[in-house]
Amino acid sequence: MLDSPAAQVPALSLNDEAADPAGFAAALGGSFERFGFAVVADHGIPDDLIARAWAETKLLFDLPDEEKRSYYTPAGGGQRGYTPFKTEIAKGASAVDLKEFWHVGRALPAGHKNANVMPPNIWPARPEGFRPVFEELFAAFDTAGDRLLSAIARHLGLDAHWFDPAVKDGNSILRLLHYPPIPADAEGVRAGAHEDINLITLLLGAEEAGLELLGSDGQWLAIKPPEGAMVVNVGDMLQRLTNHVLPSTTHRVVNPPPERRGHSRYSMPFFLHPAPDFLIETLPQTITAENPNRYPAPITAHDYLHERLVEIGLVKK
């Protein structure tokens, strides 16, 4: 019988990053190389801010459907504002995901060179405390993400600040997810098997059961982090950049057992992206005779993102 991944994926502390940068980088990189996932406690996002964010999230999704849909912009590919229930579909899946979500992106100054591909945020009139809470939370995720990327850079033998210019004004997205209660005969699952598009994903809210990763042995493993810890996983952009040294692992959110089907599930992933013009080009040190370059043709982060958004149904061809 397989061990639970909670036992397999070690819980790391971001406090160790300051005390022992090399040791933390090795532990984080090792977890990513083995699982594509890591569990990180002491991530620096204040508990009270997270509590306020959960409260605002629940108030938002409790709004009438018509009011939420007034913030939906199909032409925008779901980059900002609301995306209704049963809109997104995992690549290759036959049934749409059983979820609705809201996206908060990076605010750019007027006239910024990326303003044409990074639209302004859409803010709801209700709940009234929504905007300040999520502006603060976005900044906190940004800070945690920078520290994790610094550790990843060290693990790869790069300068600790290698990712700084790549993610400055990056196209990161904070997604507020609501998986409503599910009837017994529901078609599909809350989130079909998929890989993330971005560099790394920082996730809060995985304490509620449902998140599973696909192990190298083909078995699905349930992830349940310690209370308040963050689940971090490698995205396809980082997998491509590292020539699969750091793998982007397939994962899903399964439907709950019968006794939990009447309950909503909420989570908050922060999809950390580079700037749209960042060139995803295989790192030379990840190319070896045993691991030849899988991606000889580089691609910009924007073009790669567009390809993938078409595949998952958020952007129409």
mmCIF file of C-alpha atoms in Angstrom, residues 37 153 169 194 262-264:
data_model
loop_
_atom_site.group_PDB
_atom_site.id
_atom_site.type_symbol
_atom_site.label_atom_id
_atom_site.label_comp_id
_atom_site.label_asym_id
_atom_site.label_seq_id
_atom_site.Cartn_x
_atom_site.Cartn_y
_atom_site.Cartn_z
ATOM 1 C CA PHE A 37 5.193 19.471 -5.692
ATOM 2 C CA ALA A 153 17.521 29.476 -8.961
ATOM 3 C CA ASP A 169 5.798 43.089 -13.930
ATOM 4 C CA HIS A 194 -4.241 18.861 -15.770
ATOM 5 C CA GLY A 262 -23.310 19.212 0.342
ATOM 6 C CA HIS A 263 -20.353 21.459 1.200
ATOM 7 C CA SER A 264 -18.584 24.029 -0.931
#
